[in-house]
XYZ file of C-alpha atoms in Angstrom:
336
model
C -20.967 -14.494 -22.654
C -17.386 -15.227 -21.655
C -15.028 -12.269 -21.609
C -12.049 -12.415 -23.954
C -10.159 -9.739 -21.973
C -11.002 -9.996 -18.305
C -10.304 -13.021 -16.143
C -13.833 -13.355 -14.758
C -17.023 -13.222 -16.803
C -18.737 -10.835 -14.381
C -15.819 -8.418 -14.158
C -16.043 -6.308 -17.318
C -18.379 -3.640 -15.946
C -16.862 -3.145 -12.463
C -13.306 -3.215 -13.793
C -14.044 -0.868 -16.703
C -15.753 1.609 -14.374
C -13.066 1.506 -11.675
C -10.102 1.550 -14.069
C -11.758 4.317 -16.061
C -12.271 6.306 -12.871
C -8.621 5.819 -11.914
C -7.298 7.138 -15.221
C -9.819 9.944 -15.722
C -9.629 11.193 -12.130
C -5.831 11.341 -12.361
C -6.008 13.436 -15.533
C -8.829 15.635 -14.217
C -6.995 16.233 -10.946
C -4.019 17.699 -12.808
C -6.337 20.173 -14.522
C -7.812 21.124 -11.152
C -4.365 21.647 -9.640
C -3.454 24.298 -12.223
C -6.783 26.146 -11.880
C -6.883 29.613 -10.351
C -9.596 28.794 -7.812
C -8.503 27.587 -4.393
C -11.643 25.442 -4.122
C -10.796 23.713 -7.383
C -7.231 23.212 -6.172
C -8.522 21.550 -2.986
C -10.770 19.289 -5.045
C -7.787 18.462 -7.239
C -5.674 17.443 -4.255
C -8.371 15.087 -2.960
C -9.113 13.664 -6.408
C -5.434 13.136 -7.159
C -4.861 11.416 -3.817
C -7.797 9.086 -4.425
C -6.721 8.243 -7.967
C -3.300 7.330 -6.558
C -4.977 5.150 -3.911
C -6.941 3.336 -6.611
C -3.837 2.912 -8.762
C -2.059 1.295 -5.796
C -4.872 -1.123 -5.047
C -5.247 -1.960 -8.730
C -1.514 -2.680 -8.815
C -2.237 -5.149 -5.999
C -5.052 -6.698 -8.060
C -2.769 -7.024 -11.076
C -0.139 -8.675 -8.855
C -2.706 -11.353 -7.980
C -3.786 -11.673 -11.612
C -7.438 -10.922 -10.856
C -8.088 -8.418 -13.659
C -7.055 -9.783 -17.069
C -6.973 -13.310 -18.486
C -3.268 -13.387 -19.322
C -0.235 -12.855 -17.134
C 1.236 -10.542 -19.765
C -1.803 -8.268 -19.671
C -1.742 -8.170 -15.870
C 1.970 -7.362 -16.027
C 1.271 -4.422 -18.353
C -1.590 -3.233 -16.178
C 0.512 -3.391 -13.022
C 3.347 -1.533 -14.718
C 0.950 1.217 -15.837
C -0.378 1.604 -12.283
C 3.179 1.801 -10.940
C 3.901 4.739 -13.229
C 0.832 6.550 -11.916
C 1.622 6.061 -8.228
C 5.408 6.414 -8.414
C 6.388 2.856 -7.499
C 7.872 2.399 -10.991
C 11.470 2.640 -9.773
C 11.154 -1.082 -9.070
C 10.013 -3.412 -11.857
C 6.459 -4.655 -11.384
C 7.805 -8.221 -11.309
C 9.864 -7.338 -8.215
C 6.869 -5.739 -6.505
C 4.798 -8.806 -7.267
C 7.498 -11.216 -6.078
C 7.825 -9.449 -2.740
C 4.070 -9.389 -2.217
C 3.698 -13.066 -3.057
C 6.251 -13.860 -0.352
C 3.958 -12.045 2.082
C 1.222 -14.541 1.205
C 3.370 -17.671 0.905
C 5.586 -17.115 3.961
C 2.774 -15.545 6.023
C 5.253 -12.918 7.174
C 6.366 -9.403 6.304
C 9.580 -10.077 4.393
C 11.740 -7.030 3.707
C 15.278 -6.450 2.475
C 15.903 -3.131 4.208
C 15.545 -3.070 8.002
C 14.654 0.573 8.560
C 14.487 0.109 12.364
C 18.070 -1.135 12.471
C 19.049 1.718 10.155
C 17.505 4.302 12.495
C 18.986 2.745 15.620
C 22.501 2.800 14.154
C 22.187 6.122 12.312
C 23.552 9.370 13.761
C 21.324 10.801 16.477
C 20.295 13.761 14.337
C 18.988 11.445 11.586
C 16.902 9.475 14.072
C 15.649 12.704 15.680
C 14.702 14.146 12.291
C 12.724 11.044 11.278
C 10.938 10.941 14.632
C 10.124 14.666 14.378
C 8.721 14.236 10.871
C 6.618 11.240 11.945
C 5.342 13.258 14.919
C 4.285 15.943 12.426
C 2.347 13.293 10.425
C 4.894 13.256 7.607
C 5.449 9.578 6.623
C 9.236 9.772 6.681
C 9.776 6.017 6.995
C 7.716 5.336 3.874
C 9.831 7.811 1.910
C 13.032 6.255 3.285
C 11.850 2.872 1.989
C 11.115 4.390 -1.421
C 14.501 6.127 -1.480
C 16.210 2.819 -0.710
C 14.541 1.234 -3.754
C 16.134 3.960 -5.867
C 19.558 3.711 -4.196
C 19.861 -0.076 -3.951
C 21.244 -0.653 -7.486
C 24.010 1.851 -6.667
C 24.741 0.348 -3.233
C 24.690 -3.360 -4.070
C 26.990 -4.470 -6.944
C 24.800 -7.510 -7.622
C 21.892 -5.142 -8.360
C 23.893 -2.849 -10.664
C 21.905 -4.023 -13.695
C 19.054 -1.864 -12.424
C 20.980 1.409 -12.513
C 19.988 2.374 -16.049
C 16.339 1.720 -15.237
C 16.481 3.974 -12.163
C 18.114 6.791 -14.136
C 15.586 6.434 -16.971
C 12.562 6.459 -14.638
C 14.011 9.392 -12.698
C 14.578 11.351 -15.920
C 11.009 10.731 -17.121
C 9.431 11.711 -13.810
C 11.606 14.790 -13.391
C 10.644 15.861 -16.914
C 6.974 15.415 -16.018
C 7.268 17.530 -12.870
C 9.387 20.141 -14.657
C 6.664 20.477 -17.300
C 4.005 20.754 -14.600
C 6.094 23.399 -12.798
C 6.458 25.340 -16.048
C 2.668 25.424 -16.321
C 2.062 26.070 -12.626
C 4.631 25.923 -9.791
C 1.702 25.815 -7.384
C 0.463 22.612 -9.005
C 3.743 20.822 -8.200
C 3.463 21.782 -4.537
C -0.151 20.608 -4.441
C 0.839 17.373 -6.200
C 3.271 16.587 -3.381
C 0.591 17.404 -0.811
C -1.731 14.922 -2.548
C 1.055 12.337 -2.714
C 1.710 12.685 1.003
C -2.007 12.228 1.665
C -2.017 9.138 -0.569
C 0.933 7.571 1.268
C -0.703 8.319 4.629
C -3.968 6.646 3.572
C -2.127 3.515 2.450
C 0.062 3.345 5.551
C -3.016 3.729 7.782
C -4.632 0.773 6.018
C -1.413 -1.285 6.010
C -0.651 -0.589 9.664
C -3.559 -2.584 11.032
C -4.031 -5.504 8.652
C -1.480 -7.897 10.141
C 0.462 -8.817 13.227
C 2.835 -10.955 11.199
C 6.466 -11.365 12.185
C 8.708 -9.097 10.114
C 12.034 -10.377 8.790
C 14.816 -8.501 7.059
C 16.351 -11.067 4.723
C 18.257 -10.881 1.475
C 16.322 -11.367 -1.752
C 15.442 -15.038 -1.979
C 16.484 -15.732 1.620
C 14.411 -17.877 3.954
C 12.592 -16.853 7.117
C 13.308 -18.719 10.377
C 11.383 -21.914 10.943
C 10.618 -20.911 14.525
C 6.838 -21.402 14.609
C 3.946 -22.898 12.696
C 2.730 -20.329 10.175
C -0.293 -22.212 8.891
C -3.772 -21.164 7.771
C -4.929 -20.682 11.368
C -1.922 -18.450 12.074
C -2.645 -16.443 8.937
C -6.281 -15.760 9.773
C -5.585 -15.078 13.467
C -2.899 -12.519 12.564
C -4.895 -10.846 9.797
C -7.510 -8.145 10.397
C -10.263 -6.581 8.326
C -10.019 -2.872 9.086
C -13.287 -1.939 7.407
C -13.993 1.671 6.511
C -17.607 1.139 7.601
C -19.633 -1.708 9.045
C -23.037 -0.085 8.553
C -22.378 1.264 5.059
C -20.341 -1.373 3.182
C -20.242 0.721 -0.004
C -17.819 3.077 1.764
C -15.205 0.314 1.607
C -15.085 0.989 -2.141
C -13.055 4.091 -1.200
C -10.176 1.610 -0.739
C -11.303 -0.744 -3.523
C -12.514 -3.176 -0.825
C -8.917 -3.788 0.266
C -10.027 -3.635 3.902
C -11.815 -6.980 3.564
C -8.392 -8.385 4.271
C -9.278 -11.695 5.890
C -11.404 -12.585 2.872
C -8.541 -11.578 0.574
C -6.084 -13.825 2.426
C -8.581 -16.679 2.470
C -8.941 -16.469 -1.319
C -6.216 -14.255 -2.864
C -7.556 -14.779 -6.400
C -10.970 -13.321 -5.545
C -11.345 -9.973 -7.370
C -11.931 -6.776 -5.429
C -15.661 -6.479 -6.221
C -16.414 -9.971 -4.818
C -14.704 -9.463 -1.457
C -17.718 -8.063 0.482
C -19.856 -11.095 -0.450
C -16.956 -13.458 0.280
C -16.493 -11.817 3.694
C -20.174 -12.346 4.539
C -20.035 -15.935 3.296
C -16.912 -16.839 5.261
C -17.588 -15.085 8.535
C -21.410 -14.892 8.602
C -21.581 -11.756 10.714
C -18.813 -12.823 13.119
C -16.576 -9.834 13.710
C -13.731 -11.643 15.472
C -11.056 -10.192 13.171
C -12.840 -6.951 12.252
C -11.266 -3.651 13.292
C -13.506 -0.739 12.255
C -11.329 2.138 11.066
C -13.137 4.524 13.404
C -11.717 2.530 16.323
C -8.172 2.904 14.968
C -7.976 6.652 14.406
C -7.154 7.610 17.997
C -4.430 4.977 18.233
C -3.018 5.988 14.860
C -2.591 9.491 16.273
C -1.411 8.487 19.756
C 1.182 5.932 18.617
C 2.436 7.707 15.513
C 5.977 7.883 16.971
C 5.965 4.729 19.106
C 5.129 2.431 16.180
C 8.179 3.621 14.257
C 10.701 1.943 16.579
C 8.535 -0.484 18.557
C 9.427 -4.178 18.353
C 5.836 -5.282 18.963
C 2.343 -4.356 17.851
C 0.964 -3.463 21.258
C -2.386 -4.847 22.398
C -4.744 -5.924 19.608
C -8.468 -5.928 20.347
C -10.493 -7.131 17.389
C -14.248 -7.283 16.939
C -16.446 -4.238 17.287
C -14.492 -2.937 20.296
C -11.734 -0.344 20.326
C -8.105 -0.983 19.488
C -6.449 2.119 20.884
C -3.384 0.211 22.119
C -2.714 -1.475 18.765
C 0.432 0.339 17.615
C 0.378 -1.047 14.079
C 3.121 -1.725 11.559
C 5.308 0.642 9.540
C 7.225 0.152 6.296
C 5.266 -2.844 4.980
C 3.865 -1.280 1.816
C 3.426 -3.518 -1.225
C 4.608 -0.549 -3.315
C 8.236 -1.051 -2.313
C 10.264 -4.018 -3.500
C 12.539 -4.034 -0.422
């Protein structure tokens, strides 16, 4: 029987289960954060971080319109996810527009060039960011998020967004003030979980592309300096799978790591990506980068990747990729 709500007829059960898990785990995690038991607090941190991860990847699904039948419903769903994961300072339409450019231009198109900012900033600012990144604190990601909040106040042409920023900030500060009134410890643990969430997403994002990155104004064009066709897209896209032997573990990231399959068919919903990957690549692991092979490099190059102008040496397939530096500041949760 055709679904009247969801876009695909076979999607009601997987979407209801995964969306239900996202909402319920977020609510349950807050209860665990305010508990007296340290073990329950630790469980709350992990559960909260994972619910935020799911909300981010569902926002991505809503951006591609893979969940609901209508664009309006997908817009509402994406907006709801943005409020959960804190990307709500930018309208969902802006987040979607930026991400669609990533697919259409086959490039990482950004408005704010954080590398140029760091290179021209006072030495103490650059040193602080590098020190934080060395300590595994994703400073660059928070700079990008801060820029989203500041942009309407820095650029006169974006001044229409000032009221929205102030409204969102007031709502979120009220939420955290209420949580602090219940349990100051819970607020601290919330930020720990949020940092873990951002780190998980940046680890996944770091190794999914070796696209050229361009800092251009909103609506600007990228240079026509090379052929960025389908072959370029697939060659510069990687599937950093959580597990090769246990595919179900990729559900931890809502199958987002089947990235070549996603770029081959962006309208394929998350639960179909494993089968699509097998169908397209038939066991060939040319573009597969198992996450286990990336962990050492993620640690070793955690400072180098921040200012590096290249991605290092990429070795796909089942081998190691320790000299693949990865990308920074390419999250689909920032509209800059």
